[in-house]
């Protein structure tokens, strides 16, 4: 979207080619994009050649393209949880006959540009151009824990944009243009990634095929999705159950849903609230720390508190319970939420925070919003009204009678920041307040400047600014003297027992299940709730909340895909070196020694040590021992499992063999003791059969 000078061959902002030549299949001559006939031989340029000319790097945002290309060695050959989106023009061949070929090409070129913009807006990747549509992946090659939600947001955004485009075509060219879309979620194996970002993949099960079937079933202008995707987005979106439908290639009828719009729920906390909050346990000390900080803020010493923890440990729930407690004391609370796809949408949390402060709702029209903002500023400080035109414009409700003076972007930003500082101080003089921004690790770059401005303005105010984020987020303002970091640890044994008793009950049949859930989830309350919910949906649990009983063997417990996706996304955000070290360590086992890892990886000792320090700092690992040799343990057993499963069996087997050789070389006198290290769980051998836990010999072939 950068404005380039006429005749430019490459974009001055991202370096993408602006020519995208089309090679003639008859004579090989390179033709400028947009032509119908070849300059070399006069032959018609077929649509497939013109489609192939759409270089994905020209449409893919720079940061996403760089992430894929710099990490493709690590990404190739990995398993990914994804959501697949198919979109195509209904009756495209009939429509093409109604227009001149050149005019039709222009129609389709604009269509593909709309599709690419919508997919990339939510950090998906356009994997294939199908002639009259696209196939897009969300969650691959770069993993996203909320891939299904991103795909649904993208589909709704595209539906709106394409509806407007269809109206334009109907009015200008009398063309009845309509698009249908289909979604499905599942697992794929990422194959080779080309320089143009095209990705080969292997679909597992019906992942891609069912998405294509949903598109074929969809009515013009509609988005259909499978039950697999519906389960991942329930509550976040409004879905219409269309009943079961016979789908080609699937033995049993498949339940199909129509995506109608955005639902009432926005965050996992909202889903938990709608489902019914589980008991709030094990956070007495953290609540006391927040109460003490609020007391200091109310007394006139502005405070910033950062609640830091891994995904699922309960950051949002702790902040929710605290803000509800503050409201009960008569303290005003204004909150905003960052969403996973929000890095592509400037000012999303800041606008939410300001709209909440001024009391602007979705039902308010522009005039009502302007009255609320003007009235609030007058009550706070009459002098603030000099910034009213700028504030209204920023909020998207400009006043035509009081337009913003023309100014350059830097001056505009300076004035906005100064207005925010004055607003924070004026509000503090009237009332103490708590400001909350949830999931700060997903904040966009433009909003970070506003956050820093608010924090700098807090000194001497009656304001507590509460934020929560994951360990990988860093910001300069955390060095402020009035900033306090509150690390949130997984629940302890007593709190886990209390939570599981509240969720499951105390039926004797649950004895084995409770211990297994505790071991698998390691005190992560989100994981605990997801495992219980998955058991309930699978029919493994019978009864009502708090009084369940086991209906089938504990061995049928399955880890929810949502938990896998959370961990896979964290692992994918690692630099390539750290990611490969983590995956290699996962093959060794939950615990491993640095000498064994050093013998397996092809890295100098100094680089390996640096990578391990980074993984410890990111809280993937922790140091179990430093003498006589360094030993490490995965902080969470599910992290090891996801890192291990993300690799293809061929690579895993190769690393596994290297580990065995390293153990044999380093501990020749202690093989019986050390042999269990790389055999912490049953595996499959070359025959495809499950091997016994004993690492001595393969029961299928007798091999060591």
XYZ file of C-alpha atoms in Angstrom:
704
model
C 0.000 0.000 0.000
C 2.991 2.323 -0.425
C 2.649 5.097 -3.035
C 5.459 4.466 -5.538
C 6.668 6.813 -8.269
C 5.479 6.139 -11.822
C 7.640 3.647 -13.693
C 8.986 2.071 -10.490
C 9.889 -1.592 -10.942
C 10.133 -2.385 -7.224
C 8.236 -1.068 -4.190
C 10.213 1.520 -2.223
C 8.706 0.318 1.078
C 8.900 -3.497 0.966
C 11.034 -4.228 -2.106
C 8.361 -6.315 -3.841
C 8.392 -6.478 -7.623
C 5.802 -4.201 -9.220
C 6.025 -5.809 -12.668
C 5.211 -9.504 -12.014
C 5.846 -10.574 -15.605
C 3.729 -13.305 -17.198
C 5.701 -15.930 -19.144
C 4.033 -17.124 -22.351
C 3.652 -20.923 -22.375
C 4.067 -20.979 -26.191
C 7.231 -18.940 -26.811
C 8.577 -18.203 -23.326
C 8.449 -14.417 -23.782
C 8.040 -12.357 -20.581
C 5.008 -10.056 -20.733
C 3.891 -7.328 -18.305
C 1.133 -8.417 -15.928
C -2.386 -7.525 -17.059
C -1.943 -8.368 -20.747
C -4.247 -10.738 -22.576
C -1.953 -11.487 -25.550
C 1.788 -12.221 -25.775
C 4.149 -9.525 -27.117
C 6.422 -12.216 -28.528
C 4.139 -14.450 -30.573
C 0.697 -12.856 -30.358
C -0.770 -15.910 -28.653
C -3.367 -15.649 -25.872
C -1.931 -15.744 -22.355
C -3.899 -18.402 -20.523
C -5.393 -17.709 -17.120
C -3.187 -20.280 -15.375
C -0.031 -18.422 -16.467
C -1.490 -15.114 -15.354
C -2.530 -16.612 -12.032
C 0.955 -18.049 -11.518
C 2.376 -14.543 -12.005
C 0.771 -13.341 -8.814
C 3.947 -13.422 -6.747
C 2.938 -14.088 -3.159
C 5.694 -11.836 -1.889
C 4.067 -8.921 -3.680
C 0.878 -9.444 -1.676
C 2.272 -10.794 1.609
C 3.062 -8.220 4.330
C 6.797 -7.685 4.699
C 7.080 -8.863 8.313
C 5.171 -12.076 7.609
C 7.158 -12.865 4.446
C 10.444 -12.324 6.297
C 9.328 -14.560 9.173
C 8.428 -17.384 6.773
C 11.519 -17.107 4.573
C 14.031 -16.795 7.423
C 12.475 -19.725 9.316
C 11.514 -21.958 6.413
C 14.300 -24.480 7.076
C 12.840 -25.061 10.520
C 9.228 -24.881 9.354
C 9.591 -27.375 6.497
C 8.560 -30.880 7.466
C 6.535 -29.908 10.566
C 3.045 -30.848 11.661
C 0.715 -27.892 12.153
C -2.788 -27.443 13.501
C -4.446 -25.242 10.873
C -7.691 -23.910 9.515
C -8.064 -24.037 5.734
C -10.127 -21.449 3.843
C -11.313 -21.938 0.260
C -12.982 -19.117 -1.681
C -14.105 -19.033 -5.305
C -16.376 -17.173 -7.699
C -19.683 -18.917 -8.287
C -20.155 -19.659 -11.992
C -16.929 -17.955 -13.044
C -16.871 -19.490 -16.549
C -20.350 -18.176 -17.344
C -19.374 -14.744 -16.055
C -16.165 -14.729 -18.120
C -18.191 -15.252 -21.300
C -20.173 -12.083 -20.594
C -17.094 -9.812 -20.678
C -14.169 -9.049 -22.911
C -11.148 -11.137 -21.741
C -9.197 -8.049 -20.724
C -12.133 -6.674 -18.734
C -12.620 -10.052 -17.031
C -8.936 -10.171 -16.127
C -9.231 -6.765 -14.448
C -12.280 -7.984 -12.501
C -10.392 -11.065 -11.276
C -7.203 -9.170 -10.511
C -9.108 -6.870 -8.168
C -10.883 -9.922 -6.696
C -7.562 -11.619 -5.909
C -6.177 -8.409 -4.387
C -9.187 -8.223 -2.030
C -8.729 -11.877 -1.047
C -4.999 -11.489 -0.396
C -5.493 -8.331 1.695
C -8.180 -9.998 3.816
C -6.170 -13.163 4.429
C -2.983 -11.276 5.322
C -4.896 -8.882 7.564
C -5.315 -11.818 9.960
C -1.834 -13.269 9.262
C -2.952 -16.162 7.114
C -1.066 -17.168 3.974
C -2.454 -17.556 0.458
C -1.161 -20.987 -0.503
C -2.789 -21.557 -3.901
C -4.527 -19.561 -6.590
C -7.106 -21.889 -8.101
C -7.959 -19.915 -11.259
C -11.201 -18.480 -9.889
C -10.352 -18.467 -6.185
C -7.776 -19.196 -3.506
C -6.802 -21.672 -0.840
C -5.483 -20.010 2.336
C -3.979 -21.460 5.501
C -4.236 -20.028 9.010
C -1.760 -21.573 11.445
C 0.853 -22.582 8.830
C 3.616 -22.158 8.063
C 3.690 -19.924 11.185
C 1.564 -21.375 13.990
C -1.248 -19.427 15.655
C -3.053 -20.660 18.724
C -6.290 -19.055 17.482
C -6.025 -20.155 13.829
C -9.736 -21.025 13.597
C -10.827 -17.627 14.911
C -8.460 -15.819 12.552
C -9.917 -17.744 9.611
C -13.470 -16.831 10.650
C -12.571 -13.161 11.109
C -10.947 -13.209 7.682
C -14.002 -14.862 6.105
C -16.361 -12.257 7.588
C -14.085 -9.411 6.533
C -13.848 -10.833 3.007
C -17.599 -11.348 2.827
C -18.154 -7.638 3.573
C -15.478 -6.436 1.136
C -16.638 -8.757 -1.651
C -20.266 -7.779 -1.111
C -19.310 -4.156 -1.756
C -17.251 -5.177 -4.779
C -20.157 -7.232 -6.148
C -22.479 -4.231 -5.794
C -19.989 -2.091 -7.696
C -19.761 -4.662 -10.517
C -23.536 -4.993 -10.692
C -24.001 -1.230 -11.058
C -21.123 -0.597 -13.472
C -21.035 -3.745 -15.590
C -24.372 -5.488 -14.884
C -22.362 -8.471 -13.627
C -23.892 -10.841 -11.089
C -20.700 -11.549 -9.120
C -20.881 -13.738 -6.000
C -18.348 -15.637 -3.901
C -18.695 -18.654 -1.634
C -16.290 -19.793 1.096
C -15.607 -22.938 3.105
C -13.597 -23.601 6.286
C -12.237 -26.688 8.019
C -9.679 -27.280 10.776
C -7.211 -30.096 11.269
C -3.592 -31.098 10.927
C -1.236 -30.731 7.967
C 2.446 -31.442 7.400
C 4.303 -28.435 5.964
C 6.428 -29.367 2.956
C 8.816 -27.287 0.876
C 8.382 -23.498 1.026
C 9.407 -21.696 -2.167
C 10.974 -18.260 -2.575
C 7.518 -16.991 -3.634
C 6.071 -18.332 -0.317
C 4.212 -21.133 -2.094
C 4.023 -24.041 0.318
C 3.723 -27.734 -0.397
C 1.806 -29.587 2.278
C 0.468 -33.011 3.132
C -3.048 -33.016 4.518
C -3.730 -35.437 7.344
C -7.156 -37.022 7.131
C -9.666 -34.776 5.338
C -8.287 -31.427 6.514
C -8.013 -29.735 3.114
C -10.584 -31.830 1.270
C -13.368 -30.992 3.718
C -12.664 -27.269 3.443
C -13.064 -27.578 -0.340
C -16.296 -29.554 0.152
C -17.658 -26.817 2.456
C -16.971 -24.243 -0.249
C -18.794 -26.363 -2.846
C -21.779 -26.772 -0.504
C -21.951 -23.072 0.362
C -24.552 -20.844 -1.205
C -23.388 -17.693 -3.025
C -22.309 -15.071 -0.511
C -22.235 -17.593 2.359
C -19.473 -19.150 4.497
C -19.882 -22.799 5.518
C -17.720 -24.594 8.060
C -17.358 -28.057 9.509
C -18.102 -29.224 13.009
C -14.327 -29.406 13.661
C -13.974 -25.646 13.142
C -17.269 -24.859 14.852
C -16.067 -26.456 18.092
C -12.967 -24.223 18.107
C -14.885 -20.959 17.585
C -18.120 -21.608 19.484
C -19.178 -18.468 21.343
C -16.750 -16.215 19.504
C -18.965 -16.261 16.397
C -22.644 -16.649 15.572
C -23.133 -19.991 13.833
C -26.284 -21.449 12.262
C -26.546 -25.212 12.533
C -27.517 -26.499 9.089
C -27.785 -30.110 10.217
C -25.953 -33.125 8.866
C -25.005 -33.474 5.227
C -23.572 -36.323 3.165
C -20.079 -35.248 2.046
C -18.183 -36.994 -0.723
C -15.245 -38.977 0.640
C -16.618 -39.144 4.193
C -18.434 -42.292 5.319
C -20.715 -40.719 7.945
C -22.824 -37.580 7.458
C -21.023 -34.406 8.579
C -22.595 -31.586 10.563
C -22.336 -28.281 8.699
C -22.603 -24.717 10.036
C -23.021 -21.318 8.431
C -20.853 -18.463 9.729
C -23.254 -15.558 10.291
C -21.270 -12.991 12.245
C -19.182 -12.121 15.282
C -20.511 -13.543 18.545
C -20.855 -11.962 21.948
C -17.609 -13.466 23.280
C -14.200 -11.957 22.503
C -11.643 -13.626 24.766
C -11.061 -16.992 26.424
C -12.141 -15.330 29.654
C -15.496 -14.512 28.060
C -15.862 -18.161 27.022
C -15.043 -19.299 30.540
C -17.578 -16.821 31.947
C -20.291 -18.058 29.576
C -19.443 -21.661 30.391
C -19.473 -20.826 34.101
C -16.291 -19.793 35.889
C -14.499 -22.535 37.731
C -13.598 -21.885 41.348
C -10.979 -19.144 41.784
C -8.260 -20.828 43.828
C -4.644 -20.415 44.880
C -4.228 -16.668 44.275
C -4.505 -15.180 47.776
C -1.008 -13.651 47.807
C -1.364 -12.142 44.319
C -4.716 -10.553 45.213
C -3.137 -9.079 48.354
C -0.330 -7.544 46.243
C -2.848 -5.972 43.883
C -4.905 -4.618 46.799
C -1.790 -3.016 48.287
C -0.940 -1.401 44.941
C -4.488 -0.061 44.633
C -4.185 1.467 48.098
C -1.007 3.302 47.096
C -2.644 4.535 43.894
C -5.766 5.837 45.660
C -3.457 7.711 48.068
C -1.977 9.599 45.089
C 1.014 7.476 44.069
C 0.248 6.190 40.596
C 1.180 2.541 40.076
C 1.847 0.177 37.167
C 1.466 -3.556 37.769
C 2.451 -6.181 35.182
C 1.030 -9.675 35.722
C 3.344 -12.039 33.847
C 2.794 -15.731 33.110
C 2.633 -18.324 30.382
C -0.564 -18.941 28.432
C -3.361 -20.463 30.463
C -1.948 -19.856 33.952
C -4.719 -17.382 34.807
C -3.515 -13.811 34.124
C -6.848 -12.621 32.742
C -8.849 -14.386 35.464
C -6.760 -12.805 38.234
C -7.195 -9.348 36.672
C -10.937 -9.955 36.268
C -11.392 -10.964 39.905
C -9.372 -7.957 41.055
C -11.235 -5.420 38.898
C -14.579 -6.821 40.068
C -13.359 -6.376 43.635
C -12.309 -2.785 42.823
C -15.725 -2.021 41.306
C -17.367 -3.357 44.476
C -15.379 -0.723 46.411
C -16.693 2.032 44.142
C -13.456 2.392 42.146
C -13.972 3.160 38.447
C -12.509 0.530 36.085
C -11.804 1.056 32.370
C -10.510 -1.912 30.428
C -9.366 -2.921 26.947
C -8.240 -6.159 25.359
C -5.565 -6.957 22.817
C -6.438 -9.786 20.441
C -4.098 -12.201 18.666
C -4.724 -10.680 15.221
C -4.593 -7.137 16.603
C -0.977 -6.448 15.646
C -2.286 -5.726 12.146
C -4.953 -3.274 13.383
C -3.583 0.056 14.696
C -4.911 1.557 17.953
C -7.415 -1.258 18.650
C -6.941 -1.392 22.478
C -6.443 2.377 22.830
C -9.683 3.109 20.999
C -11.483 0.550 23.155
C -10.079 2.130 26.322
C -11.109 5.649 25.273
C -14.548 4.599 24.047
C -15.108 2.850 27.374
C -14.036 5.923 29.329
C -16.357 8.223 27.366
C -19.196 5.677 27.596
C -19.510 5.215 23.820
C -21.373 2.024 22.904
C -21.890 0.181 19.619
C -25.458 1.499 19.560
C -24.351 5.149 19.601
C -24.371 7.047 16.329
C -21.704 9.606 15.470
C -23.660 12.529 16.911
C -24.337 10.710 20.203
C -20.651 9.794 20.482
C -19.582 13.404 19.882
C -21.943 14.636 22.605
C -20.575 12.130 25.116
C -16.964 13.081 24.425
C -17.632 16.843 24.518
C -19.704 16.578 27.696
C -17.070 14.509 29.508
C -14.263 16.926 28.577
C -16.319 19.907 29.804
C -16.905 18.205 33.159
C -13.244 17.282 33.555
C -11.598 20.531 32.508
C -12.973 23.188 30.158
C -9.458 23.790 28.802
C -9.403 20.241 27.395
C -11.979 21.219 24.787
C -9.249 22.796 22.664
C -8.247 19.236 21.736
C -11.816 18.120 20.987
C -11.541 18.146 17.141
C -8.372 16.028 17.268
C -9.850 13.567 19.770
C -13.099 13.178 17.814
C -11.155 12.560 14.631
C -8.994 9.934 16.368
C -12.116 8.178 17.679
C -13.558 8.030 14.170
C -16.423 10.489 14.754
C -15.047 13.785 13.330
C -17.130 16.950 13.556
C -17.526 18.588 10.130
C -18.093 21.978 11.796
C -14.837 21.729 13.784
C -12.337 20.027 11.456
C -8.827 19.118 12.570
C -6.225 21.643 11.357
C -3.903 20.308 8.669
C -0.630 19.051 10.175
C 2.054 16.469 9.504
C 1.718 13.009 11.154
C 4.453 13.639 13.737
C 2.830 16.863 14.939
C -0.538 15.123 15.107
C 0.943 12.341 17.241
C 2.641 14.808 19.595
C -0.624 16.663 20.116
C -2.514 13.406 20.734
C 0.051 12.259 23.304
C -0.102 15.615 25.092
C -3.900 15.459 25.114
C -3.780 11.973 26.639
C -1.419 13.208 29.399
C -3.770 16.072 30.250
C -6.744 13.713 30.183
C -5.073 11.280 32.640
C -4.333 14.107 35.113
C -7.754 15.745 34.778
C -9.567 12.436 35.325
C -7.399 11.650 38.371
C -8.415 14.940 40.008
C -12.061 13.842 39.880
C -11.764 10.145 40.828
C -9.324 7.282 41.411
C -9.437 4.593 38.736
C -8.040 1.295 37.510
C -7.001 1.051 33.860
C -6.608 -2.503 32.539
C -5.125 -3.719 29.261
C -5.428 -7.481 28.842
C -2.977 -9.623 26.799
C -0.487 -6.810 26.182
C 1.836 -9.190 24.269
C -0.544 -8.831 21.284
C -0.522 -5.025 21.211
C 0.175 -3.260 17.914
C 3.173 -0.966 17.528
C 1.079 2.184 17.165
C -0.715 1.573 20.464
C 2.519 0.991 22.378
C 3.341 4.703 22.114
C 0.039 5.562 23.808
C 0.667 3.002 26.570
C 4.075 4.536 27.257
C 2.504 8.014 27.314
C -0.142 6.928 29.847
C 2.507 5.312 32.069
C 4.702 8.437 31.981
C 1.687 10.533 33.002
C 0.811 8.370 36.047
C 3.240 9.937 38.519
C 1.280 11.809 41.171
C -2.116 10.572 39.961
C -4.695 8.350 41.635
C -4.431 5.694 38.933
C -3.511 2.020 38.946
C -2.532 0.855 35.458
C -2.825 -2.939 35.359
C -1.516 -4.963 32.413
C -0.907 -8.651 31.839
C 1.339 -10.319 29.294
C 3.381 -13.410 28.497
C 7.105 -13.683 29.357
C 8.270 -12.989 25.790
C 6.931 -9.389 25.881
C 9.408 -6.636 26.813
C 9.086 -2.853 27.056
C 11.285 -0.001 28.269
C 8.710 1.331 30.744
C 9.152 -1.771 32.932
C 12.222 0.038 34.342
C 10.060 2.750 35.953
C 10.393 3.037 39.734
C 6.624 2.787 40.158
C 6.389 -0.419 38.075
C 5.913 -3.708 39.901
C 6.078 -7.092 38.163
C 3.834 -9.807 39.536
C 4.867 -13.259 38.275
C 2.028 -15.757 38.246
C 3.091 -19.350 38.852
C 1.099 -22.523 38.061
C -1.245 -23.690 40.794
C 0.213 -25.668 43.687
C -0.924 -29.221 44.634
C -3.553 -28.060 47.128
C -5.080 -25.545 44.709
C -5.096 -28.151 41.903
C -6.898 -30.630 44.156
C -9.451 -27.960 45.127
C -10.046 -26.963 41.497
C -10.422 -30.553 40.268
C -12.780 -31.365 43.137
C -14.944 -28.388 42.142
C -14.895 -29.356 38.438
C -15.195 -33.138 38.688
C -16.474 -34.051 42.126
C -15.307 -36.908 44.327
C -16.834 -40.022 42.747
C -14.569 -43.077 43.394
C -14.359 -43.799 39.644
C -12.405 -40.534 39.174
C -9.443 -41.547 41.328
C -7.131 -42.487 38.451
C -8.339 -39.633 36.259
C -7.609 -36.888 38.806
C -3.983 -37.990 39.136
C -3.531 -38.177 35.363
C -5.028 -34.720 34.768
C -2.797 -33.275 37.501
C 0.299 -34.861 35.957
C -0.555 -33.817 32.397
C -1.465 -30.199 33.105
C 1.090 -29.337 35.814
C -1.041 -26.709 37.509
C -2.135 -24.769 34.425
C -5.816 -23.983 35.152
C -6.710 -23.372 31.495
C -5.289 -26.762 30.509
C -7.115 -28.402 33.413
C -10.448 -26.916 32.295
C -9.831 -27.843 28.639
C -8.983 -31.462 29.478
C -12.132 -31.764 31.599
C -14.224 -30.145 28.856
C -12.791 -32.469 26.196
C -13.589 -35.506 28.336
C -17.125 -34.265 28.762
C -17.592 -33.691 25.014
C -16.132 -37.128 24.222
C -18.600 -38.830 26.559
C -15.837 -39.985 28.918
C -17.549 -38.160 31.796
C -21.179 -38.547 32.804
C -23.211 -36.469 35.224
C -23.208 -32.758 36.023
C -20.494 -30.262 36.916
C -19.036 -31.091 40.295
C -20.537 -34.588 40.355
C -19.131 -36.447 37.348
C -18.321 -40.140 37.101
C -16.067 -41.935 34.646
C -17.905 -43.727 31.818
C -14.941 -45.287 29.988
C -11.240 -46.100 30.528
C -8.874 -43.308 31.516
C -6.610 -44.286 28.592
C -9.005 -42.543 26.199
C -8.083 -39.091 27.551
C -7.041 -36.812 24.649
C -5.241 -33.455 24.844
C -7.490 -30.735 23.404
C -6.297 -29.237 20.098
C -6.584 -25.762 21.610
C -3.903 -26.571 24.181
C -1.624 -27.946 21.478
C -2.140 -24.795 19.430
C -1.230 -22.483 22.335
C 2.058 -24.289 22.847
C 2.817 -24.680 19.132
C 2.402 -20.932 18.623
C 4.826 -20.183 21.471
C 7.398 -22.583 20.032
C 7.029 -21.112 16.536
C 7.801 -17.629 17.825
C 11.265 -18.778 18.893
C 14.310 -17.973 16.736
C 15.246 -20.886 14.488
C 18.266 -21.931 16.577
C 16.340 -22.091 19.859
C 13.423 -23.841 18.190
C 15.610 -26.630 16.793
C 17.350 -27.062 20.154
C 13.982 -27.349 21.899
C 12.714 -29.922 19.376
C 15.904 -31.971 19.687
C 15.701 -31.855 23.478
C 12.065 -32.980 23.281
C 13.165 -36.165 21.520
C 15.643 -36.904 24.327
C 12.961 -36.680 26.990
C 11.452 -34.499 29.681
C 14.853 -34.290 31.398
C 18.186 -34.160 29.611
C 21.823 -33.302 30.201
C 23.781 -30.681 28.293
C 26.558 -33.154 27.280
C 24.032 -35.474 25.596
C 22.410 -32.547 23.798
C 25.835 -31.216 22.751
C 26.692 -34.600 21.219
C 23.508 -34.547 19.121
C 23.308 -30.954 17.866
C 25.736 -29.414 15.411
C 26.521 -26.227 17.335
C 29.607 -24.812 19.096
C 29.352 -25.110 22.909
C 29.054 -21.335 23.328
C 26.067 -21.154 20.947
C 24.349 -24.121 22.597
C 24.806 -22.521 26.016
C 23.344 -19.246 24.714
C 20.358 -21.074 23.201
C 19.696 -22.934 26.452
C 19.895 -19.679 28.432
C 17.342 -18.147 26.056
C 15.002 -21.146 26.470
C 15.307 -20.921 30.252
C 14.617 -17.165 30.138
C 11.563 -17.824 27.950
C 10.422 -20.394 30.543
C 10.394 -23.395 28.227
C 13.061 -25.103 30.335
C 14.526 -24.765 33.796
C 17.888 -25.803 35.195
C 17.539 -28.979 37.230
C 21.268 -29.231 38.114
C 24.494 -27.357 37.416
C 27.073 -29.752 38.919
C 28.781 -32.039 38.039
C 27.092 -31.364 34.675
C 24.276 -29.092 33.540
C 20.885 -30.814 33.412
C 17.602 -29.325 32.232
C 13.925 -30.167 32.526
C 10.966 -29.065 30.431
C 8.940 -26.658 32.527
C 5.713 -28.233 31.279
C 5.326 -31.834 30.025
C 2.886 -30.725 27.325
C 5.550 -28.387 25.917
C 7.829 -31.375 25.414
C 5.024 -33.369 23.805
C 4.037 -30.611 21.356
C 7.676 -29.868 20.437
C 8.215 -33.572 19.823
C 5.014 -34.118 17.815
C 5.664 -31.142 15.559
C 8.535 -33.040 13.922
C 8.182 -35.626 11.196
C 8.815 -39.233 12.241
C 11.910 -39.404 10.008
C 13.679 -36.521 11.775
C 12.577 -37.740 15.188
C 13.962 -41.205 14.474
C 17.252 -39.726 13.261
C 17.657 -37.648 16.432
C 16.549 -40.586 18.570
C 19.291 -42.771 17.076
C 21.885 -40.027 17.622
C 20.819 -39.763 21.271
C 21.217 -43.504 21.736
C 24.717 -43.380 20.239
C 25.648 -40.445 22.480
C 24.452 -42.289 25.590
C 26.373 -45.413 24.597
C 29.543 -43.370 24.055
C 29.333 -41.262 27.223
C 27.957 -43.799 29.686
C 29.295 -47.214 28.557
C 29.285 -48.524 32.130
C 25.749 -47.323 32.943
C 23.706 -48.344 29.894
C 20.940 -50.082 31.846
C 20.420 -46.966 33.975
C 20.642 -44.442 31.114
C 18.840 -46.422 28.427
C 15.446 -45.311 29.700
C 16.265 -41.683 28.893
C 15.216 -41.783 25.215
C 12.346 -44.220 25.852
C 10.091 -42.300 28.183
C 6.995 -43.211 26.182
C 5.918 -45.904 23.684
C 6.989 -45.261 20.084
C 6.379 -46.781 16.688
C 9.130 -48.669 14.913
C 9.610 -49.197 11.188
C 6.888 -51.842 11.150
C 4.324 -49.270 12.285
C 3.592 -51.246 15.458
C 3.847 -49.732 18.916
C 7.026 -50.682 20.730
C 7.172 -51.633 24.392
C 8.453 -49.128 26.931
C 11.543 -51.225 27.501
C 14.392 -49.810 25.393
C 16.382 -53.045 25.172
C 15.002 -54.817 22.068
C 12.218 -54.240 19.557
C 9.520 -56.883 20.189
C 8.568 -56.891 16.506
C 11.994 -57.500 14.979
C 14.229 -58.366 17.898
C 16.555 -55.492 17.084
C 18.358 -53.584 19.852
